[in-house]
mmCIF file of C-alpha atoms in Angstrom:
data_model
loop_
_atom_site.group_PDB
_atom_site.id
_atom_site.type_symbol
_atom_site.label_atom_id
_atom_site.label_comp_id
_atom_site.label_asym_id
_atom_site.label_seq_id
_atom_site.Cartn_x
_atom_site.Cartn_y
_atom_site.Cartn_z
ATOM 1 C CA LEU A 1 7.452 -6.921 9.007
ATOM 2 C CA VAL A 2 6.274 -3.545 10.195
ATOM 3 C CA GLU A 3 5.916 -4.399 13.863
ATOM 4 C CA ARG A 4 9.524 -5.618 13.715
ATOM 5 C CA LEU A 5 10.687 -2.440 12.399
ATOM 6 C CA ALA A 6 8.803 -0.750 14.924
ATOM 7 C CA GLU A 7 10.498 -2.385 17.658
ATOM 8 C CA SER A 8 13.667 -1.214 16.257
ATOM 9 C CA LEU A 9 12.897 2.171 16.960
ATOM 10 C CA ASP A 10 13.104 4.612 20.405
ATOM 11 C CA PRO A 11 9.488 4.163 21.580
ATOM 12 C CA ALA A 12 9.733 7.796 22.576
ATOM 13 C CA ALA A 13 10.350 8.674 19.159
ATOM 14 C CA LEU A 14 7.274 6.806 17.455
ATOM 15 C CA GLU A 15 4.064 8.685 16.720
ATOM 16 C CA THR A 16 1.164 6.194 15.640
ATOM 17 C CA ASP A 17 -2.660 7.461 14.894
ATOM 18 C CA THR A 18 -1.365 10.995 14.404
ATOM 19 C CA LYS A 19 -2.585 12.866 11.676
ATOM 20 C CA VAL A 20 -0.325 15.211 9.689
ATOM 21 C CA GLN A 21 -2.445 18.330 8.248
ATOM 22 C CA ARG A 22 0.273 20.039 6.541
ATOM 23 C CA ILE A 23 3.840 20.480 6.264
ATOM 24 C CA LEU A 24 5.691 24.063 6.180
ATOM 25 C CA PHE A 25 8.911 24.652 6.119
ATOM 26 C CA ASP A 26 10.926 27.841 8.594
ATOM 27 C CA ARG A 27 13.641 29.294 6.212
ATOM 28 C CA THR A 28 15.368 31.040 9.303
ATOM 29 C CA ALA A 29 15.827 27.756 11.167
ATOM 30 C CA LYS A 30 16.035 25.584 8.005
ATOM 31 C CA LEU A 31 13.446 23.326 9.505
ATOM 32 C CA PHE A 32 10.246 21.319 8.236
ATOM 33 C CA ARG A 33 7.414 22.112 10.567
ATOM 34 C CA LEU A 34 4.794 19.211 10.649
ATOM 35 C CA GLU A 35 1.111 20.863 12.108
ATOM 36 C CA LEU A 36 -0.454 17.759 13.487
ATOM 37 C CA GLU A 37 -3.734 17.504 14.467
ATOM 38 C CA HIS A 38 -4.529 17.481 18.486
ATOM 39 C CA ARG A 39 -0.702 17.710 19.357
ATOM 40 C CA PRO A 40 1.993 20.064 19.287
ATOM 41 C CA ALA A 41 3.673 20.359 15.907
ATOM 42 C CA ILE A 42 7.137 18.483 14.964
ATOM 43 C CA GLU A 43 10.253 20.167 13.329
ATOM 44 C CA SER A 44 12.608 18.229 11.410
ATOM 45 C CA ARG A 45 15.329 18.515 9.088
ATOM 46 C CA ALA A 46 13.897 15.846 6.897
ATOM 47 C CA VAL A 47 10.532 14.653 5.745
ATOM 48 C CA ILE A 48 9.813 11.471 4.057
ATOM 49 C CA LEU A 49 6.561 11.521 2.575
ATOM 50 C CA ALA A 50 5.308 7.571 2.014
ATOM 51 C CA CYS A 51 1.345 8.255 1.620
ATOM 52 C CA PRO A 52 -0.683 7.714 -1.649
ATOM 53 C CA GLY A 53 -0.742 10.942 -3.857
ATOM 54 C CA PRO A 54 -4.083 12.634 -2.664
ATOM 55 C CA ALA A 55 -2.632 12.441 0.738
ATOM 56 C CA ALA A 56 0.604 13.951 -0.152
ATOM 57 C CA SER A 57 -0.991 16.392 -2.134
ATOM 58 C CA ALA A 58 -2.695 18.039 0.874
ATOM 59 C CA LEU A 59 0.056 17.980 2.957
ATOM 60 C CA LEU A 60 2.478 19.614 0.462
ATOM 61 C CA ARG A 61 0.161 22.334 -0.673
ATOM 62 C CA ASP A 62 0.989 25.410 1.704
ATOM 63 C CA LEU A 63 4.837 24.265 1.684
ATOM 64 C CA ASP A 64 4.638 24.161 -2.367
ATOM 65 C CA ARG A 65 2.833 27.542 -2.625
ATOM 66 C CA ASP A 66 5.781 29.266 -1.015
ATOM 67 C CA VAL A 67 7.862 28.315 -4.099
ATOM 68 C CA GLY A 68 5.213 28.417 -6.665
ATOM 69 C CA GLY A 69 5.924 24.680 -7.228
ATOM 70 C CA ASP A 70 3.787 21.490 -9.133
ATOM 71 C CA LEU A 71 4.396 19.350 -6.484
ATOM 72 C CA ALA A 72 1.025 19.236 -5.154
ATOM 73 C CA ALA A 73 -0.616 19.637 -8.006
ATOM 74 C CA ASP A 74 1.551 16.702 -9.631
ATOM 75 C CA ALA A 75 0.792 14.647 -6.478
ATOM 76 C CA ALA A 76 -3.071 15.031 -6.533
ATOM 77 C CA THR A 77 -3.458 13.763 -10.303
ATOM 78 C CA LEU A 78 -1.983 10.290 -9.053
ATOM 79 C CA ASP A 79 -4.978 7.660 -9.579
ATOM 80 C CA TYR A 80 -5.335 4.685 -7.469
ATOM 81 C CA ALA A 81 -7.839 1.481 -7.490
ATOM 82 C CA SER A 82 -9.437 -0.251 -4.658
ATOM 83 C CA CYS A 83 -9.087 -4.113 -3.907
ATOM 84 C CA ALA A 84 -9.751 -6.312 -1.093
ATOM 85 C CA THR A 85 -7.797 -9.815 -0.243
ATOM 86 C CA VAL A 86 -9.976 -12.706 0.341
ATOM 87 C CA HIS A 87 -7.841 -15.124 2.475
ATOM 88 C CA LEU A 88 -9.533 -18.989 2.276
ATOM 89 C CA GLY A 89 -8.270 -21.758 4.579
ATOM 90 C CA TYR A 90 -8.650 -25.283 3.636
ATOM 91 C CA PRO A 91 -7.759 -28.811 5.160
ATOM 92 C CA ARG A 92 -4.672 -30.057 3.121
ATOM 93 C CA ARG A 93 -6.730 -33.238 2.701
ATOM 94 C CA ALA A 94 -9.570 -30.885 0.834
ATOM 95 C CA LEU A 95 -6.657 -31.089 -1.996
ATOM 96 C CA ALA A 96 -7.519 -33.738 -5.073
ATOM 97 C CA SER A 97 -3.638 -33.331 -5.760
ATOM 98 C CA PRO A 98 -0.969 -31.031 -4.709
ATOM 99 C CA LEU A 99 -0.900 -27.589 -5.709
ATOM 100 C CA VAL A 100 1.874 -26.712 -8.135
ATOM 101 C CA GLY A 101 3.591 -23.554 -8.022
ATOM 102 C CA PHE A 102 3.015 -20.431 -6.244
ATOM 103 C CA GLY A 103 -0.415 -18.892 -7.279
ATOM 104 C CA PHE A 104 -1.285 -17.611 -10.658
ATOM 105 C CA PHE A 105 -2.951 -14.090 -12.271
ATOM 106 C CA ALA A 106 -6.392 -14.261 -13.549
ATOM 107 C CA CYS A 107 -6.489 -13.146 -17.527
ATOM 108 C CA ARG A 108 -9.020 -10.542 -18.059
ATOM 109 C CA GLY A 109 -10.572 -12.262 -20.888
ATOM 110 C CA GLU A 110 -11.487 -15.391 -18.633
ATOM 111 C CA GLY A 111 -14.688 -13.467 -16.864
ATOM 112 C CA LEU A 112 -13.153 -14.527 -13.537
ATOM 113 C CA PRO A 113 -14.310 -12.540 -10.364
ATOM 114 C CA LEU A 114 -10.698 -12.396 -9.233
ATOM 115 C CA LEU A 115 -7.441 -10.847 -10.259
ATOM 116 C CA ALA A 116 -5.052 -13.365 -8.647
ATOM 117 C CA CYS A 117 -4.390 -16.054 -6.118
ATOM 118 C CA SER A 118 -1.429 -16.623 -4.076
ATOM 119 C CA PHE A 119 -0.712 -19.766 -2.048
ATOM 120 C CA ALA A 120 0.254 -18.479 0.771
ATOM 121 C CA SER A 121 1.277 -21.238 2.547
ATOM 122 C CA GLU A 122 2.932 -22.918 -0.028
ATOM 123 C CA LYS A 123 5.299 -19.684 -0.402
ATOM 124 C CA PHE A 124 6.304 -19.105 3.035
ATOM 125 C CA PRO A 125 6.680 -21.299 6.164
ATOM 126 C CA GLY A 126 4.132 -20.916 8.955
ATOM 127 C CA ARG A 127 1.569 -19.238 7.295
ATOM 128 C CA ALA A 128 -1.060 -22.068 7.982
ATOM 129 C CA PRO A 129 -0.911 -25.230 9.843
ATOM 130 C CA GLU A 130 0.772 -28.409 8.584
ATOM 131 C CA ASP A 131 -2.611 -30.134 7.624
ATOM 132 C CA ALA A 132 -4.051 -26.744 6.193
ATOM 133 C CA VAL A 133 -3.607 -24.886 2.914
ATOM 134 C CA LEU A 134 -4.196 -20.901 2.991
ATOM 135 C CA LEU A 135 -5.120 -19.176 -0.275
ATOM 136 C CA ARG A 136 -5.033 -15.394 -0.524
ATOM 137 C CA VAL A 137 -6.953 -14.347 -3.579
ATOM 138 C CA PHE A 138 -7.058 -10.522 -4.599
ATOM 139 C CA VAL A 139 -10.172 -8.919 -6.084
ATOM 140 C CA GLY A 140 -11.711 -5.716 -7.542
ATOM 141 C CA GLY A 141 -9.109 -3.320 -9.047
ATOM 142 C CA ALA A 142 -9.660 -0.871 -11.961
ATOM 143 C CA CYS A 143 -11.422 -3.406 -14.097
ATOM 144 C CA ALA A 144 -13.811 -4.564 -11.329
ATOM 145 C CA PRO A 145 -14.188 -1.798 -8.659
ATOM 146 C CA GLU A 146 -17.840 -2.926 -7.676
ATOM 147 C CA MET A 147 -16.155 -6.441 -6.181
ATOM 148 C CA VAL A 148 -15.123 -4.319 -3.127
ATOM 149 C CA ASP A 149 -18.382 -3.166 -2.254
ATOM 150 C CA LEU A 150 -19.742 -6.646 -1.732
ATOM 151 C CA ASP A 151 -20.022 -7.742 1.685
ATOM 152 C CA ASP A 152 -18.096 -10.617 3.078
ATOM 153 C CA ARG A 153 -20.176 -13.315 2.615
ATOM 154 C CA GLU A 154 -20.880 -12.957 -1.156
ATOM 155 C CA LEU A 155 -17.316 -12.305 -1.801
ATOM 156 C CA VAL A 156 -16.268 -15.642 -0.169
ATOM 157 C CA THR A 157 -19.229 -17.251 -1.974
ATOM 158 C CA ARG A 158 -17.939 -15.767 -5.540
ATOM 159 C CA VAL A 159 -14.429 -16.395 -4.789
ATOM 160 C CA THR A 160 -14.602 -19.866 -3.743
ATOM 161 C CA ARG A 161 -16.932 -20.724 -6.537
ATOM 162 C CA ALA A 162 -14.453 -19.692 -8.799
ATOM 163 C CA LEU A 163 -11.336 -21.486 -7.565
ATOM 164 C CA GLY A 164 -13.263 -24.710 -7.579
ATOM 165 C CA GLY A 165 -13.215 -24.680 -11.026
ATOM 166 C CA LEU A 166 -9.148 -23.430 -11.233
ATOM 167 C CA LEU A 167 -7.714 -25.294 -8.576
ATOM 168 C CA PRO A 168 -8.142 -29.335 -7.230
ATOM 169 C CA LEU A 169 -10.427 -28.163 -4.394
ATOM 170 C CA THR A 170 -12.978 -30.632 -2.738
ATOM 171 C CA GLY A 171 -15.427 -28.710 -0.141
ATOM 172 C CA SER A 172 -15.674 -25.395 1.442
ATOM 173 C CA PRO A 173 -13.144 -23.621 3.193
ATOM 174 C CA HIS A 174 -12.926 -23.855 7.042
ATOM 175 C CA TYR A 175 -11.639 -20.247 7.295
ATOM 176 C CA SER A 176 -12.135 -16.873 5.497
ATOM 177 C CA ARG A 177 -11.153 -13.267 6.249
ATOM 178 C CA VAL A 178 -11.644 -10.436 4.005
ATOM 179 C CA ILE A 179 -9.630 -7.186 4.092
ATOM 180 C CA ARG A 180 -10.388 -4.006 2.126
ATOM 181 C CA HIS A 181 -7.703 -1.830 0.778
ATOM 182 C CA PRO A 182 -9.492 1.314 -0.510
ATOM 183 C CA ARG A 183 -7.321 3.155 -3.176
ATOM 184 C CA ALA A 184 -4.252 0.991 -2.623
ATOM 185 C CA ILE A 185 -3.217 0.170 -6.508
ATOM 186 C CA PRO A 186 -1.472 2.737 -8.465
ATOM 187 C CA GLN A 187 -2.436 3.194 -11.621
ATOM 188 C CA PHE A 188 -0.181 3.402 -14.397
ATOM 189 C CA VAL A 189 -1.955 5.796 -16.921
ATOM 190 C CA VAL A 190 -0.636 7.175 -20.083
ATOM 191 C CA GLY A 191 1.898 10.576 -18.506
ATOM 192 C CA TYR A 192 2.412 8.652 -15.281
ATOM 193 C CA GLY A 193 6.385 8.140 -15.927
ATOM 194 C CA ALA A 194 6.608 11.943 -16.537
ATOM 195 C CA THR A 195 4.712 12.908 -13.657
ATOM 196 C CA ILE A 196 6.712 11.010 -11.128
ATOM 197 C CA GLN A 197 9.887 12.646 -13.048
ATOM 198 C CA ARG A 198 8.253 15.981 -11.820
ATOM 199 C CA LEU A 199 7.644 14.889 -8.324
ATOM 200 C CA ARG A 200 11.453 13.848 -8.102
ATOM 201 C CA ALA A 201 12.633 17.306 -9.299
ATOM 202 C CA GLY A 202 10.038 18.725 -7.322
ATOM 203 C CA CYS A 203 11.678 17.429 -4.060
ATOM 204 C CA GLU A 204 15.049 18.679 -5.317
ATOM 205 C CA ARG A 205 13.982 22.205 -4.315
ATOM 206 C CA TRP A 206 13.952 21.163 -0.753
ATOM 207 C CA PRO A 207 16.874 19.465 0.538
ATOM 208 C CA GLY A 208 15.791 16.678 3.066
ATOM 209 C CA LEU A 209 12.440 16.096 1.415
ATOM 210 C CA ALA A 210 11.696 12.576 0.109
ATOM 211 C CA ILE A 211 9.065 10.677 -1.207
ATOM 212 C CA ALA A 212 8.425 6.369 -1.269
ATOM 213 C CA GLY A 213 6.030 3.809 -1.563
ATOM 214 C CA SER A 214 3.032 3.976 -3.814
ATOM 215 C CA LEU A 215 3.749 7.687 -3.976
ATOM 216 C CA LEU A 216 6.215 6.694 -6.717
ATOM 217 C CA GLY A 217 4.459 3.950 -7.918
ATOM 218 C CA ALA A 218 6.057 1.350 -5.515
ATOM 219 C CA TYR A 219 3.694 -1.763 -6.168
ATOM 220 C CA GLY A 220 5.062 -4.890 -4.627
ATOM 221 C CA LEU A 221 6.810 -5.599 -1.091
ATOM 222 C CA ALA A 222 10.402 -5.751 -3.002
ATOM 223 C CA ASP A 223 9.426 -2.343 -4.738
ATOM 224 C CA CYS A 224 8.613 -0.694 -1.272
ATOM 225 C CA ILE A 225 11.680 -1.549 0.602
ATOM 226 C CA ALA A 226 13.544 -0.337 -2.452
ATOM 227 C CA SER A 227 11.755 3.250 -2.619
ATOM 228 C CA GLY A 228 12.084 3.485 1.281
ATOM 229 C CA LEU A 229 15.936 2.973 1.247
ATOM 230 C CA GLU A 230 16.273 5.292 -1.703
ATOM 231 C CA ALA A 231 14.276 8.034 0.321
ATOM 232 C CA ALA A 232 16.127 7.282 3.661
ATOM 233 C CA ASP A 233 19.542 8.038 1.713
ATOM 234 C CA ARG A 234 18.017 11.346 0.412
ATOM 235 C CA ALA A 235 16.887 12.346 3.567
ATOM 236 C CA THR A 236 19.956 11.296 5.624
ATOM 237 C CA SER A 237 22.118 13.242 2.961
ATOM 238 C CA ALA A 238 20.517 16.534 4.030
ATOM 239 C CA LEU A 239 21.716 15.695 7.731
#
């Protein structure tokens, strides 16, 4: 999805692997100024921040100081948990019976070393060859952060053993891949909703400034897309 979106943009207008160090505002020109690492600054009439709270806080600190606001402070309070996804490929013949549904969540009280399992090959076409199944298992999170620190082999071993007691699988996976997502899952602690309301109100002081993604608690793909569209509407209305 990200690659297709990038292809729709003018290549000359796309900057990747570019670190923004801070955001300022030129009151005379009425432009935001994005100071970059090792590159010339960028000036813009609108800015959308789609990064986690701690990163947004660092970017907004100097901007916020000019008006005595709490944007940076509120963004810094947002907490995130780390997780990893363990992708396992099995020959379809390894299934003693067909998979039912599209996956499952694991109950905390069951003592399982996983949070959830998605039957990726059953949900979407083209995710695995016809004679194979692809499982995407989520581990870690706020309740088991130590799981993310295990090496790939140990993670695959633990997850494979757990799935053997939950799904009609025989044998071992013929494919595995572990991807780690540090501090990626927004944590909805008490007071979270009030913090988001203050962030939204703080942005109102800066026409053209919008926030999206996990900074607003967007969790799944649909929520991220919805928050992106909302942020785009706010940014373009300032133009």
